[in-house]
PDB file of C-alpha atoms in Angstrom:
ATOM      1  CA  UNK X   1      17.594   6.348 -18.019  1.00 74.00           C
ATOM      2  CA  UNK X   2      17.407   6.002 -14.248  1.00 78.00           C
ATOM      3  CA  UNK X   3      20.471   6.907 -13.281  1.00 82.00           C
ATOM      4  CA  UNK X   4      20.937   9.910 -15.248  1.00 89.00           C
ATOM      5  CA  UNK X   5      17.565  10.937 -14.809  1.00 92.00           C
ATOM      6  CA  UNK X   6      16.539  10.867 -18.764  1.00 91.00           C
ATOM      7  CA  UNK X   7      14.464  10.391 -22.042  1.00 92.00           C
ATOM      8  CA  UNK X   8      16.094   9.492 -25.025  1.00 92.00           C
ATOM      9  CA  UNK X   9      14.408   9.848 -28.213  1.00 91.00           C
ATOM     10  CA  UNK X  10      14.634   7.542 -31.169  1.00 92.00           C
ATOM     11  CA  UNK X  11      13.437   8.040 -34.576  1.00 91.00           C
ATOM     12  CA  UNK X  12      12.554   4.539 -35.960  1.00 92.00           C
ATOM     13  CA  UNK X  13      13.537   4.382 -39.568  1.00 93.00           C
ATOM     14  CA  UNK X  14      12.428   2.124 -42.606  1.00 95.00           C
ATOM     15  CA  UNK X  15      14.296  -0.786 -41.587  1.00 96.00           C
ATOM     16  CA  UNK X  16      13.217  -1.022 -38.269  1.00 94.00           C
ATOM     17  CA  UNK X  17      16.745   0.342 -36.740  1.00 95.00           C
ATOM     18  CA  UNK X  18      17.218   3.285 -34.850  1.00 94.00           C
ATOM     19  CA  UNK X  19      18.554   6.860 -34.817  1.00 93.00           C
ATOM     20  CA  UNK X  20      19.079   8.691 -31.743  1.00 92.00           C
ATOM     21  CA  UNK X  21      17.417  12.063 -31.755  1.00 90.00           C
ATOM     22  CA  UNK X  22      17.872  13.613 -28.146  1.00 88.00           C
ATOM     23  CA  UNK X  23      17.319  13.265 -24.995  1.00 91.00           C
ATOM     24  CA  UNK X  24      15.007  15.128 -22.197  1.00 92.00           C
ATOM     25  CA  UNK X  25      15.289  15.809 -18.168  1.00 91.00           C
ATOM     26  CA  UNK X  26      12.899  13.332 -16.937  1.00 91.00           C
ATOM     27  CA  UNK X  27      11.664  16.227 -14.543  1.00 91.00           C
ATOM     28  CA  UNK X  28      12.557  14.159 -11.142  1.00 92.00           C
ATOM     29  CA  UNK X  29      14.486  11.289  -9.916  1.00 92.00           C
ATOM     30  CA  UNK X  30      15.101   7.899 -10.922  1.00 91.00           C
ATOM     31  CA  UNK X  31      12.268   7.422 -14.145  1.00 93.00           C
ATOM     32  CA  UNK X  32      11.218   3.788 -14.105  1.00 91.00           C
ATOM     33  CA  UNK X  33       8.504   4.233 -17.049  1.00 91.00           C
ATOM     34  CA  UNK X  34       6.822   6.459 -19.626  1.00 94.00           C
ATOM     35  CA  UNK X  35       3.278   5.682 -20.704  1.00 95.00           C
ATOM     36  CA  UNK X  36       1.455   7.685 -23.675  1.00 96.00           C
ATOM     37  CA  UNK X  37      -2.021   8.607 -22.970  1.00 95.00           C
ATOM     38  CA  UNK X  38      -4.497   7.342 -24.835  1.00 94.00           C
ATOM     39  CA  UNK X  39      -5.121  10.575 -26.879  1.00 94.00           C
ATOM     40  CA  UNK X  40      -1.925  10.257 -28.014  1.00 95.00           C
ATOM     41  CA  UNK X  41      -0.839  14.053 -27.445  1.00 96.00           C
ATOM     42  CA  UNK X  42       0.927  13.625 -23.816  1.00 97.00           C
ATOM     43  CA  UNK X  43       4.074  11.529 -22.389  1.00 97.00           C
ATOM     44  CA  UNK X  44       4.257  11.107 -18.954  1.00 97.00           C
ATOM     45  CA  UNK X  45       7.339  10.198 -16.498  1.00 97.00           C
ATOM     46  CA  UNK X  46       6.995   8.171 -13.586  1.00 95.00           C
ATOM     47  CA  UNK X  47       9.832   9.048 -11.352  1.00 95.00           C
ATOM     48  CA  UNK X  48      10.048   6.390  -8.571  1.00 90.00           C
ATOM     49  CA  UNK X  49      12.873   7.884  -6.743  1.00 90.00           C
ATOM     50  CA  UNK X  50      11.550  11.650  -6.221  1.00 94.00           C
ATOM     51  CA  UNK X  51       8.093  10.625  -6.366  1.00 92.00           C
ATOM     52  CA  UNK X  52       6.243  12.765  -8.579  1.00 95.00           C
ATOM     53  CA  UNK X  53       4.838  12.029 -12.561  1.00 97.00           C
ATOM     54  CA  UNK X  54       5.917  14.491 -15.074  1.00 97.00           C
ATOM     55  CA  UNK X  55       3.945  15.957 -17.990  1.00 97.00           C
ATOM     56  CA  UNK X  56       5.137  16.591 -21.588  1.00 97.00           C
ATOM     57  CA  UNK X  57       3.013  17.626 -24.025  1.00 97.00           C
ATOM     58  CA  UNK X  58       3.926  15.610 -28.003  1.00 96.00           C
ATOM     59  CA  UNK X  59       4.585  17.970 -30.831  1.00 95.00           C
ATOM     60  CA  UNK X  60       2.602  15.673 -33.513  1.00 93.00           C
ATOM     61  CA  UNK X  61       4.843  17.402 -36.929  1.00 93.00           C
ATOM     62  CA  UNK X  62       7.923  15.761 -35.152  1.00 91.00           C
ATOM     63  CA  UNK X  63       7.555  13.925 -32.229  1.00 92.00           C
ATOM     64  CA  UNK X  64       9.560  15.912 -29.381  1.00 93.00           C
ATOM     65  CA  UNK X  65       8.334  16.273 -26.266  1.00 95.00           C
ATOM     66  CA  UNK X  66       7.711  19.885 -24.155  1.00 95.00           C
ATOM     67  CA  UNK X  67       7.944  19.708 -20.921  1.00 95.00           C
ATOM     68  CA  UNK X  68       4.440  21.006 -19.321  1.00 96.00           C
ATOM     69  CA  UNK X  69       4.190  20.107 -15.610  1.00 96.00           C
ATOM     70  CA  UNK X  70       4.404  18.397 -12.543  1.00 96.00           C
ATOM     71  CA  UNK X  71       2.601  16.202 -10.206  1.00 96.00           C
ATOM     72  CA  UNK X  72       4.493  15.676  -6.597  1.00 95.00           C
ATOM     73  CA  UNK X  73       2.759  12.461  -4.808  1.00 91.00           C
ATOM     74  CA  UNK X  74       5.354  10.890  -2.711  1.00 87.00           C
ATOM     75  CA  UNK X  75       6.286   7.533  -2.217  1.00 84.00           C
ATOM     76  CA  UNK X  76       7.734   5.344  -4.208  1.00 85.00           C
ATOM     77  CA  UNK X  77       6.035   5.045  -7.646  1.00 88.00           C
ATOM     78  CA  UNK X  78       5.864   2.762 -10.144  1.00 86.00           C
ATOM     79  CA  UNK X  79       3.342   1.610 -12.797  1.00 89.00           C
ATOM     80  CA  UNK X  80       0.975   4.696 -14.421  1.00 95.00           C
ATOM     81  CA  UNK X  81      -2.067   3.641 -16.655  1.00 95.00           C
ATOM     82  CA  UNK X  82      -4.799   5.678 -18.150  1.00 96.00           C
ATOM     83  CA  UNK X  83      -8.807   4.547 -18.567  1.00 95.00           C
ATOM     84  CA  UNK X  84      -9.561   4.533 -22.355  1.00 92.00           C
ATOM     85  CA  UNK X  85     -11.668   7.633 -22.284  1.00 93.00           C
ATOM     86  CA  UNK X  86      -8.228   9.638 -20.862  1.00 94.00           C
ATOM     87  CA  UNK X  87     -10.219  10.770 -17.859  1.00 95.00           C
ATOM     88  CA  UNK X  88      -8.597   9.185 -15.092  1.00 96.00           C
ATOM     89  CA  UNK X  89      -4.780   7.503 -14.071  1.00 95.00           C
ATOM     90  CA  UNK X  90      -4.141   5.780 -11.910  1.00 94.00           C
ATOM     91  CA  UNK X  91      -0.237   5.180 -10.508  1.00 92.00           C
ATOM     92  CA  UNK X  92       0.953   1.804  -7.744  1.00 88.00           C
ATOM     93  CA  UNK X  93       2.521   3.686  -5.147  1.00 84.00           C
ATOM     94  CA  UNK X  94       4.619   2.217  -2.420  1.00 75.00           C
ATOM     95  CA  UNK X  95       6.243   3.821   0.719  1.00 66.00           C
ATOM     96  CA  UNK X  96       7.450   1.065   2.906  1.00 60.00           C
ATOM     97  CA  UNK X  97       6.817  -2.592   3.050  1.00 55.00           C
ATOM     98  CA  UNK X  98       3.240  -1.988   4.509  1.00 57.00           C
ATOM     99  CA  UNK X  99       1.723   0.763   3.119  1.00 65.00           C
ATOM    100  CA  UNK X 100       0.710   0.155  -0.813  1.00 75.00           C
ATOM    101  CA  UNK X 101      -1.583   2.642  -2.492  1.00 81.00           C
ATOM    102  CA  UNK X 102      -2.773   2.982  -5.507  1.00 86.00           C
ATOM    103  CA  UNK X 103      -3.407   6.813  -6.268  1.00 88.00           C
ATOM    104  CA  UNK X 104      -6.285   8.078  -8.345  1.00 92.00           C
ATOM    105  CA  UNK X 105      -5.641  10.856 -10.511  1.00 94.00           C
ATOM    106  CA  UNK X 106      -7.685  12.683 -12.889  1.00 95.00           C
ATOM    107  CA  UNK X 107      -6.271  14.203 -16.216  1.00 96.00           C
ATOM    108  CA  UNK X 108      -7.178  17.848 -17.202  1.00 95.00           C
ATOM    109  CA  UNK X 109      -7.656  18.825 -20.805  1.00 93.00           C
ATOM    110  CA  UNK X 110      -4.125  20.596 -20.649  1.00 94.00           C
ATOM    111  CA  UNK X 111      -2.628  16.948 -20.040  1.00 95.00           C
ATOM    112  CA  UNK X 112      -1.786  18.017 -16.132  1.00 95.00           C
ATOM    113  CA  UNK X 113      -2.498  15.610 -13.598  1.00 96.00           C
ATOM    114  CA  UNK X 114      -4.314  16.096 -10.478  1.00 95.00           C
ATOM    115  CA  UNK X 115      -4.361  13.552  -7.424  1.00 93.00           C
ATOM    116  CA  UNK X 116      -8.185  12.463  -6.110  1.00 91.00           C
ATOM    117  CA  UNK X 117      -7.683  10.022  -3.831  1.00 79.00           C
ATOM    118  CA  UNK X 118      -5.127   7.095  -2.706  1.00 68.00           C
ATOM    119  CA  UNK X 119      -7.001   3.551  -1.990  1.00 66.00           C
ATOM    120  CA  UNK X 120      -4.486   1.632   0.622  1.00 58.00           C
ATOM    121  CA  UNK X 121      -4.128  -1.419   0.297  1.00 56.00           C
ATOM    122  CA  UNK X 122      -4.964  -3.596   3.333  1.00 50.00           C
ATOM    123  CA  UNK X 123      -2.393  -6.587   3.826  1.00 49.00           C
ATOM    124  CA  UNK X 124      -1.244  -6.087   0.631  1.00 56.00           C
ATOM    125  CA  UNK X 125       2.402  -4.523  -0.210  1.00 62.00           C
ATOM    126  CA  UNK X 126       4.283  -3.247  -3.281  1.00 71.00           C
ATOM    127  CA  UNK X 127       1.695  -2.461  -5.640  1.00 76.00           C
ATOM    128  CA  UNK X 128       3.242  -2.590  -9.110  1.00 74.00           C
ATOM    129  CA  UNK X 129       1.617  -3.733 -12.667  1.00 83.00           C
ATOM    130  CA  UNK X 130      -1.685  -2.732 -13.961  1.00 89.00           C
ATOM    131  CA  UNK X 131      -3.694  -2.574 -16.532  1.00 91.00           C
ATOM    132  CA  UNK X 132      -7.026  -1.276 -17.830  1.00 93.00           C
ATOM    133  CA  UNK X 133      -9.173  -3.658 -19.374  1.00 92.00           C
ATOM    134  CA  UNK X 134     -12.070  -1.397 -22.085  1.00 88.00           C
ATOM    135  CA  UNK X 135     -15.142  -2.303 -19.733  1.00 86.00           C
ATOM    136  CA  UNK X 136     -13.606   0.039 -16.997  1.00 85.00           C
ATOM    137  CA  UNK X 137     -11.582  -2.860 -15.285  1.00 91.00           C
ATOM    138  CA  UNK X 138      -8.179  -2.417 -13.172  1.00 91.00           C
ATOM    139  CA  UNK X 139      -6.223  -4.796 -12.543  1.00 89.00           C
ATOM    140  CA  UNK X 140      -3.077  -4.660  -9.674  1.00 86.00           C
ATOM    141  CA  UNK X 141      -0.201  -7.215  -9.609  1.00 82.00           C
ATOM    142  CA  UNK X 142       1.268  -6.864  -6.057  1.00 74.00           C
ATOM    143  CA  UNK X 143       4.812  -8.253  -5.658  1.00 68.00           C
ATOM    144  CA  UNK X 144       4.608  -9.120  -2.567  1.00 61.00           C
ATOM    145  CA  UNK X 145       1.362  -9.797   0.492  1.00 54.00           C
ATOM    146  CA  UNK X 146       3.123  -9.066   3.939  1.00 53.00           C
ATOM    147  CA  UNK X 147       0.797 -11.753   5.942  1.00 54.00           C
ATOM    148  CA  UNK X 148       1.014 -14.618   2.780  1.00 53.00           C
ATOM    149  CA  UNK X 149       2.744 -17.067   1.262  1.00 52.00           C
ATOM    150  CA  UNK X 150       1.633 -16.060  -2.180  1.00 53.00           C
ATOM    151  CA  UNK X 151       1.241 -12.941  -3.572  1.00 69.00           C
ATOM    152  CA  UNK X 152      -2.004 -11.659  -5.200  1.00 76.00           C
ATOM    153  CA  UNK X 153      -3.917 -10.025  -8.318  1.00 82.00           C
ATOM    154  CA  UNK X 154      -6.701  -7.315  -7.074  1.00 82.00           C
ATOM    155  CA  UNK X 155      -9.429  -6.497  -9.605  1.00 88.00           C
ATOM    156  CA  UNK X 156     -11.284  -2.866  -9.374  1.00 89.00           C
ATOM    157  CA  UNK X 157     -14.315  -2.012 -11.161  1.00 90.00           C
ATOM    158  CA  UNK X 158     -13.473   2.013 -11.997  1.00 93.00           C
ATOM    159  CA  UNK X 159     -16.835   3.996 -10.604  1.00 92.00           C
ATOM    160  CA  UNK X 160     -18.084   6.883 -13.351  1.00 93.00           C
ATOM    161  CA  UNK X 161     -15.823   9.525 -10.246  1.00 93.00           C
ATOM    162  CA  UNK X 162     -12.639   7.508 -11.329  1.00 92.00           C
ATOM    163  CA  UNK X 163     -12.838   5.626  -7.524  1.00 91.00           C
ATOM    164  CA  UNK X 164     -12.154   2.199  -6.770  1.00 89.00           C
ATOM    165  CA  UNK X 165     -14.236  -0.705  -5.609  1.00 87.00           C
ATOM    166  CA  UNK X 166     -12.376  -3.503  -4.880  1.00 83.00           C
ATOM    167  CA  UNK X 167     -13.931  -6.902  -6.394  1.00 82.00           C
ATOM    168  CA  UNK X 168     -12.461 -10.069  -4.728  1.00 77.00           C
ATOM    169  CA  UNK X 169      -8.805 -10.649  -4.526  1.00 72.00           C
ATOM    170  CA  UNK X 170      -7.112 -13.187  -6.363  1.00 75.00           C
ATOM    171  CA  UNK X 171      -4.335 -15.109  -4.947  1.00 71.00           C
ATOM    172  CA  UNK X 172      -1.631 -16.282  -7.277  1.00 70.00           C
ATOM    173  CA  UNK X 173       0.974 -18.870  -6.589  1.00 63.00           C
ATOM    174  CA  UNK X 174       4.677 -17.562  -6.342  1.00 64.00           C
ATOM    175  CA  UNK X 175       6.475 -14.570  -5.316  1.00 64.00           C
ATOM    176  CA  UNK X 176       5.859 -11.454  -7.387  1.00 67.00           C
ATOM    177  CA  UNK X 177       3.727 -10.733 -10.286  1.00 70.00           C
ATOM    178  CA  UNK X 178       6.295  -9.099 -12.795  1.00 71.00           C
ATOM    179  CA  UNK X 179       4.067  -7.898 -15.721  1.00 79.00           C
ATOM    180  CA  UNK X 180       0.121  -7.711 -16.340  1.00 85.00           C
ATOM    181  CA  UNK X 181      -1.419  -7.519 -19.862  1.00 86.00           C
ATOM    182  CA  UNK X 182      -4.190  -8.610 -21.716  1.00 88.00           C
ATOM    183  CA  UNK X 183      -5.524 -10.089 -24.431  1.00 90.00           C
ATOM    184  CA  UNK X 184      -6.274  -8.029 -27.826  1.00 87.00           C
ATOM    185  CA  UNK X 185     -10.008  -8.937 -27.144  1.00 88.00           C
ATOM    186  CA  UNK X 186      -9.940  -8.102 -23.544  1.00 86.00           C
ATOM    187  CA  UNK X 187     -10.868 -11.353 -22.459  1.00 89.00           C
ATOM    188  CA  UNK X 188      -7.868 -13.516 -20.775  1.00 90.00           C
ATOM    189  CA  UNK X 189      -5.548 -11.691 -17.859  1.00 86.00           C
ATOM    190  CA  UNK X 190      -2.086 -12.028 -18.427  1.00 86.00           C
TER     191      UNK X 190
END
């Protein structure tokens, strides 16, 4: 919950319907998402508004989350995905209208998060979507280009050190890319 700075927990029953179980601090300001890693045995909370991702570890017997620790980056976050080995996140990271990052993180074996490095973006603003594709692929919807009148998809091929190298961009007709998946096979871009 973004304005009340929370995590509410559902149990999903038989019948697909829900039953509230409790709810957690989200450990900053303003949570925009939660993303599982792909171990399945940590939760973590992007907080846009304070800036910073926070760490809960998953008790597997009944699903409630401890809190464990957090990562203070700055800027205004959004989107947090995870290569499928659970080495490396990466989170979009915005500060002003100019200045889009995307900031490289590597995950420890306690879950914790530690920042490696922060690619800008050059004429590119408001970094938002990703995804991973299984080859070691990221993908970066931008919702807006400053100097455009389209905004853009950047590809990254993920280097065995969890850096960046930026393929060629990819301009896409319209305003804002609002959501990035792909296919089950990994083949079509969404």
């Amino acid at each position: 919950d973004y304005n009340d700075n929370a995590i509410d927990e559902y149990a999903i029953n038989s019948d697909g319907s829900l039953l509230p179980r409790y709810i957690v601090n989200s450990g900053g300001n303003g949570p925009v998402s939660i993303t599982i890693s792909p171990n399945k045995l940590y939760a973590y909370v992007v907080n846009a508004a304070s800036g910073n991702i926070a760490t809960y570890s998953i008790n597997p017997a009944n699903g409630m989350l401890s809190y464990a620790s957090t990562l203070n980056i700055g800027g205004q976050l959004g989107s947090l995905v995870f290569t499928p080995d659970n080495k490396f996140a990466y989170v979009s990271n915005y500060t002003n209208a100019i200045d889009g990052h995307i900031t490289v993180l590597s995950v420890q074996t306690t879950g914790a998060l530690a920042q490696l490095s922060s690619t800008t973006m050059t004429y590119l603003s408001y970094p938002d979507k990703m995804v991973i594709d299984q080859t070691g692929n990221l993908y970066v919807g931008f919702k807006f280009n400053t100097d455009k009148d389209y905004t853009s998809i950047q590809p990254y091929t993920i280097s065995a050190n969890g850096m960046l190298l930026a393929s060629p961009l990819i301009a896409v007709a319209g305003s804002a890319v609002t959501s990035l998946d792909l296919s089950s096979d990994g083949k079509y871009l969404y």
